[in-house]
Each structure stands twice: as structure tokens, then as C-alpha cells.
Coordinates of C-alpha atoms in Angstrom, one line a residue:
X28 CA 96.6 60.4 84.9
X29 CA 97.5 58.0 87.8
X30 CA 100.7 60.3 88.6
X31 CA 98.6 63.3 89.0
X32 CA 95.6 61.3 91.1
X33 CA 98.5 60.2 93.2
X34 CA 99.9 64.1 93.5
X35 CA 96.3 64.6 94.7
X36 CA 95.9 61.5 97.6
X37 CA 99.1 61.2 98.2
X38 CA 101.6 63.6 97.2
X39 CA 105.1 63.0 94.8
X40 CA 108.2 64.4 94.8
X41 CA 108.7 65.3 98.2
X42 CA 105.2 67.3 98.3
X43 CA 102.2 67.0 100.2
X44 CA 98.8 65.7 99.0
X45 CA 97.1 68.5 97.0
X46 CA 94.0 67.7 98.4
X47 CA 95.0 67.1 102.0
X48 CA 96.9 70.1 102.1
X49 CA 94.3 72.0 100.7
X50 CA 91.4 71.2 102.9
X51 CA 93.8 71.6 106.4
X52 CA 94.4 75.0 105.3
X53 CA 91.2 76.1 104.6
X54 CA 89.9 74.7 107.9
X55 CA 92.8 76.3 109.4
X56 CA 91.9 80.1 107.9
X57 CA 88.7 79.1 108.6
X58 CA 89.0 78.7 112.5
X59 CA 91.5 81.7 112.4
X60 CA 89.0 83.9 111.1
X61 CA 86.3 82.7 113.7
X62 CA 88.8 83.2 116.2
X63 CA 89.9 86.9 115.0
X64 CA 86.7 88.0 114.9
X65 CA 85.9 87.1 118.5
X66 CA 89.0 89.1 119.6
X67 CA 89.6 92.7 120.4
X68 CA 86.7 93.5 121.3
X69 CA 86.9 95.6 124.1
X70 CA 86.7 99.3 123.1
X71 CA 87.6 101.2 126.0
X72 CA 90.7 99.2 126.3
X73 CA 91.1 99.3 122.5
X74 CA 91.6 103.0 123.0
X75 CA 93.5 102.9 126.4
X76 CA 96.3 100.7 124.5
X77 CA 96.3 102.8 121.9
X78 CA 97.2 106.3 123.7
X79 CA 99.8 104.2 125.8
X80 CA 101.4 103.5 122.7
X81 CA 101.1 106.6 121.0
X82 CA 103.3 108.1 124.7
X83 CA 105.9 105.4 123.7
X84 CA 106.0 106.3 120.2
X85 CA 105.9 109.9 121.1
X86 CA 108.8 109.7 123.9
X87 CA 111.3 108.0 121.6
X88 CA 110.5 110.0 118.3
X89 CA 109.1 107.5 116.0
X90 CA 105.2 109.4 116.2
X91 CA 104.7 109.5 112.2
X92 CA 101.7 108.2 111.7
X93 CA 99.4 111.6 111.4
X94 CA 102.3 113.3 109.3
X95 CA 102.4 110.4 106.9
X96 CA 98.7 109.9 107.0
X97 CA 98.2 113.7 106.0
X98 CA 100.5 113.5 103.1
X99 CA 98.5 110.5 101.4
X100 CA 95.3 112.2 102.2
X101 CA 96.4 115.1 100.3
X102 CA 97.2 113.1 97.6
X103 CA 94.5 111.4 95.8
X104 CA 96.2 110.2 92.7
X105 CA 98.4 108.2 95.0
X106 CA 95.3 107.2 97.6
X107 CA 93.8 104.8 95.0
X108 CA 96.6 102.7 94.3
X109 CA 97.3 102.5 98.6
X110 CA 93.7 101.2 99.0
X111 CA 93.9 98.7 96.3
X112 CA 97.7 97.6 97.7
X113 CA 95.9 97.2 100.8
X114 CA 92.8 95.4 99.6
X115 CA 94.3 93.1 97.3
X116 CA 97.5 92.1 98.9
X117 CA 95.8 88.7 99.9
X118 CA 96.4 87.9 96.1
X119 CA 100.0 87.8 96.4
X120 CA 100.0 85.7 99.8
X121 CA 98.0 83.1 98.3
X122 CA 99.8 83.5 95.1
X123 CA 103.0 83.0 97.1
X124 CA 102.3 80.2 98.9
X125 CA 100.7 78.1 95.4
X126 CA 104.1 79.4 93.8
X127 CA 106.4 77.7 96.4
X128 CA 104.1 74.5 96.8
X129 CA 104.7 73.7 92.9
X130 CA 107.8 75.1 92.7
X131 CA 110.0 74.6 95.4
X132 CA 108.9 71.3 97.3
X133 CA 112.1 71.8 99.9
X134 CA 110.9 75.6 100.9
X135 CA 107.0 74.8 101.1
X136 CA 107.1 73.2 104.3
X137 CA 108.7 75.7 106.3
X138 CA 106.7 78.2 104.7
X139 CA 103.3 76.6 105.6
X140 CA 104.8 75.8 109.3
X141 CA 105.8 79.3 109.3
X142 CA 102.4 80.7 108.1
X143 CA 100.3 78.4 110.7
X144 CA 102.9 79.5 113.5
X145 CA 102.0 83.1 112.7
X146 CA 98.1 82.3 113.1
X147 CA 98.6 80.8 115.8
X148 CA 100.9 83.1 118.3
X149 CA 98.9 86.4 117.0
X150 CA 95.4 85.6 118.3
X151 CA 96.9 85.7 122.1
X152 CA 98.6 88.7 121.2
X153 CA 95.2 90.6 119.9
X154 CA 93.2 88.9 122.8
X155 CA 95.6 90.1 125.4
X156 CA 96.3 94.1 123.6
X157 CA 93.3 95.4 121.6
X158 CA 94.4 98.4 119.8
X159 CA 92.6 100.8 117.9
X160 CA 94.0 102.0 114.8
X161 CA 95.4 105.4 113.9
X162 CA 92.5 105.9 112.2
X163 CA 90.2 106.0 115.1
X164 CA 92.4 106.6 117.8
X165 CA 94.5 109.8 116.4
X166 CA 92.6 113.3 116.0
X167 CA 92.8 114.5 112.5
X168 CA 94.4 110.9 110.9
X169 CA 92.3 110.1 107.3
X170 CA 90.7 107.0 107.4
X171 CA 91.8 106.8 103.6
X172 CA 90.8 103.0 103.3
X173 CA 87.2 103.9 103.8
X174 CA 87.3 106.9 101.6
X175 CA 88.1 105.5 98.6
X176 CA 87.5 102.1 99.2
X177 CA 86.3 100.3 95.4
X178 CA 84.8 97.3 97.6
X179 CA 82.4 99.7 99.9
X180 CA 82.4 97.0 102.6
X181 CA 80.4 99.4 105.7
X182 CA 82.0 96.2 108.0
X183 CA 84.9 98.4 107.6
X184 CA 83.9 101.7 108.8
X185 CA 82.2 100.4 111.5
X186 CA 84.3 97.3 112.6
X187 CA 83.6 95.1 115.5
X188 CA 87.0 94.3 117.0
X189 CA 90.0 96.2 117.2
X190 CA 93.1 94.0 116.5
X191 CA 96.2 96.5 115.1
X192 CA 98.9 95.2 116.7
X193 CA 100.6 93.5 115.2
X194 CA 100.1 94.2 111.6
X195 CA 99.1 91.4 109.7
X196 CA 99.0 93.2 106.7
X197 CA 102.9 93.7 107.1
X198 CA 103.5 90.2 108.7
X199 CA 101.9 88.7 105.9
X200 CA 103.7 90.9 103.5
X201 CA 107.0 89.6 105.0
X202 CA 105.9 85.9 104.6
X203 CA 106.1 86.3 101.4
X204 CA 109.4 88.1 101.3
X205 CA 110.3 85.1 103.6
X206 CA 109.1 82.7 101.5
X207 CA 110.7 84.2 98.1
X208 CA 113.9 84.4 99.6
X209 CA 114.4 81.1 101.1
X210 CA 113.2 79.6 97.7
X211 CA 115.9 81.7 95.5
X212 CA 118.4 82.2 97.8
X213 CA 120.5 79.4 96.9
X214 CA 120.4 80.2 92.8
X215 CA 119.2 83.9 92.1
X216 CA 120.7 85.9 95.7
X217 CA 119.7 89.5 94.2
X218 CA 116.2 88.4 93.0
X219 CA 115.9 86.9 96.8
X220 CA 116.6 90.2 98.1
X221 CA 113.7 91.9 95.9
X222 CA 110.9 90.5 98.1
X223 CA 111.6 92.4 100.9
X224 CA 110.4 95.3 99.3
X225 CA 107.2 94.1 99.3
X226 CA 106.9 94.2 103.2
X227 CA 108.9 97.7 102.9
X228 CA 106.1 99.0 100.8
X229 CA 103.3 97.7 102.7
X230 CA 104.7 99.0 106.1
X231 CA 104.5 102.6 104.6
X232 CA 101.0 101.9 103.0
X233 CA 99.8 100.9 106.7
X234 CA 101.1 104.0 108.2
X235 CA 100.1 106.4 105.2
X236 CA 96.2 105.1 105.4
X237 CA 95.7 105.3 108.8
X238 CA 95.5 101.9 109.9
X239 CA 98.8 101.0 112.0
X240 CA 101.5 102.5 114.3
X241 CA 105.1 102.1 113.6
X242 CA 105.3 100.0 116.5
X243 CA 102.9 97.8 114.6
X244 CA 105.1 97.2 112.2
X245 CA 108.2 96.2 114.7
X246 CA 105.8 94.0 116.3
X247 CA 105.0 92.0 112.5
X248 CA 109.1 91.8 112.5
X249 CA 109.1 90.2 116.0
X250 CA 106.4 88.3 115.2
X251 CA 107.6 86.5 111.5
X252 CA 111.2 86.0 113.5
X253 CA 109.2 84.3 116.5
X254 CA 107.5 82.3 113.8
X255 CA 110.2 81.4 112.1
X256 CA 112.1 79.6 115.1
X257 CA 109.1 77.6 116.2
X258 CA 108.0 76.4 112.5
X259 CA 112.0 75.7 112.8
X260 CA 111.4 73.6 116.2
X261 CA 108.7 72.1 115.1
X262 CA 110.3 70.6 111.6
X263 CA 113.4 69.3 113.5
X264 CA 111.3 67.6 115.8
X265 CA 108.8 66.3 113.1
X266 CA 111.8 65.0 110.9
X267 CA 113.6 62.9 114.8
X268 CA 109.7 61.5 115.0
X269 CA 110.2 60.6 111.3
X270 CA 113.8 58.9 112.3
X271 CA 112.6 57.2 115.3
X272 CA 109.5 55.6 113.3
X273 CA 111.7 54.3 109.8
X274 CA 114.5 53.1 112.0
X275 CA 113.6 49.8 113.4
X276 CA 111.6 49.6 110.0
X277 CA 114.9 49.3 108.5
X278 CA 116.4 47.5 111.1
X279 CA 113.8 44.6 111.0
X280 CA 114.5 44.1 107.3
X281 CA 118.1 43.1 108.6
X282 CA 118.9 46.9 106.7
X283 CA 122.7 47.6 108.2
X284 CA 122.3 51.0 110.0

């Protein structure tokens, strides 16, 4: 009992406390959704970003979105299972993270610095470029999400802000690809490899319901690689902080260096 109130206050073996962890997170996805919603508001400009990108996509060949989007439309055996992939996909993240917090005490840190780095460095991105989905933006695209949506949330087919670029639908799927393969890397290589289809599959359900450009989905790449080097940055100079603070600990108590 005392070992798991201490897991809880404190932490053990090389985690953090349970509780403490717990509540900075939720304040932290709770002031990330504030902020989200407050972003990306601007329609016109929504729209104007969108047909810019659309002429890039177009000029360099990579304009599948209303091909792809007509093919799951036309399909609605296979529409189901893309709505519920993009509904519940939240599941995983959070299972994910839980998984390498008990798990793999060595990976969870860089995974959480990772995830908060994300959070951070997309809000300036969605302030700065509103983009309006394929959904609304392309003539003839299926908004297949709202069509066979089993949660019938009307804050989706009339949103408020307009915030598809990047995808965090795909930026979150390759967290957890990130996460999965930094924790089994070292001992099961092939199983590591596996979570990367998860982000493969969720880059085609984006495009096939309507809700995100291929150039979307580079910019969830850029973004999770971005991430990655800062949550990096920031551990190296948390662990010389760490250093600097122990050392003349040690050194006071006549420890030889």
C-alpha cells in the first residue's frame, strides 16, 4: 500500500507521480482545447488558403482528395468502419500513452515532451493558416463523417473554426507509431515497425472522408519530426539542469567526483 501511495505522490522506478502527471495533462488538453477553439476562425481566409493549396497540390500532381473521397462515398460498407476510425482514434492515443507510462518508464518521457511539443507548435500554425477542409472547400467532395456519423454531433456539420492543416488526426496517429517504436525497438524491431501503419491508415481515412489534403498530411510528418527535436532539446537541457543541481550536492558530502 505505501509503495503504490508513493507511485501516486511521488513516483518509483524512474516514473513520474501518477497524480501529478495526471492533473498537468489534463490542464494541458484543457487549455489546448480552449485555445483550438479560438483559432481558425476566419472563413473567408479559411477558403482563400484552401484554393491556394489546392493550385499547389494541383501543379505538382498530388490533387487526390475528390477521387479518393468519391470512392469511399460510393462505398458504404466501407464508410462505417472510416467514421468510427476517425471517431474513436482518441482511444488508442490515450491508450498509448497509459501503455508506455506503465510500461516503459525510459520511453514515457520523451513521449509526453513529444506530445506537449506537438500542442504547442500547432496552435501558431492554425492561428497563422486557417484551412477549410476538403469537405467544404472542394465541389462535389462527401462529407462522409457527417453522413454516417453514430455520435450525431451538429457541432460538426456546422463547425466554428477551420483548423486542417496540419492533421492532427494523422499527427496523433504517428505519436503513437512514435511512441510504439521507440518502446520496442530495442527488443521486438518488426513489432516496432507495425505502428506505422496506424498513421498510414489514418492518412488515407483523412483523405477518403473529406476532411484533409495530402499536403495535410506532409505537414503532420513535418510537424511530429519538429516535435521530436525540441522534446529532444528540451530533455538534454532538463537532464544538464538536473547535473548542475546534484553536483555540488555530491560534492558537499566530500562525494569524489
Amino acid at each position: 500500500m505505501r509503495i503504490r501511495a508513493s507511485a501516486l505522490i511521488r513516483g518509483v522506478g524512474g516514473r513520474p507521480a501518477v497524480l501529478v502527471e495526471l492533473l498537468l495533462l489534463l490542464l494541458w488538453f484543457l487549455l489546448f482545447a480552449r485555445l483550438d477553439a479560438a483559432v481558425g476562425k476566419d472563413f473567408a481566409a479559411a477558403t482563400a488558403n484552401a484554393l491556394a493549396l489546392q493550385s499547389t497540390e494541383h501543379a505538382i500532381h498530388i490533387d487526390i482528395e475528390r477521387s479518393v473521397n468519391g470512392r469511399l462515398a460510393g462505398n458504404p460498407v466501407l464508410c462505417q468502419p472510416a467514421v468510427y476510425l476517425y471517431r474513436l482514434y482518441y482511444v488508442v492515443v490515450a491508450g498509448v500513452l497509459v501503455w508506455v507510462f506503465v510500461r516503459h518508464a525510459g520511453v514515457y518521457r520523451q513521449a509526453r515532451r513529444t506530445m506537449v511539443a506537438m500542442m504547442a507548435l500547432v496552435l501558431p500554425v492554425y492561428w497563422a493558416v486557417p484551412m477549410s477542409p476538403p469537405r467544404f472547400a472542394l465541389p462535389g467532395a462527401v462529407d462522409v463523417v457527417a453522413r454516417y456519423d453514430f455520435l450525431h454531433l451538429e457541432s460538426w456539420t456546422r463547425p466554428t473554426h477551420y483548423t486542417a492543416m496540419p492533421s492532427m488526426h494523422v499527427g496523433w496517429s504517428l505519436w503513437c507509431a512514435y511512441a510504439v517504436w521507440s518502446a520496442l525497438r530495442g527488443t521486438h524491431p518488426r513489432l516496432a515497425l507495425l505502428a506505422w501503419l496506424f498513421p498510414l491508415l489514418m492518412a488515407a481515412d483523412v483523405l477518403a472522408t473529406g476532411n484533409h489534403y495530402v499536403l495535410d498530411i506532409a505537414g503532420s510528418v513535418t510537424l511530429l519530426a519538429v516535435s521530436v527535436v525540441a522534446a529532444s532539446l528540451w530533455g538534454h537541457r532538463h537532464s544538464r539542469d538536473t547535473c548542475r543541481t546534484t553536483t555540488p550536492t555530491s560534492l558537499s558530502r566530500g562525494t569524489n567526483p
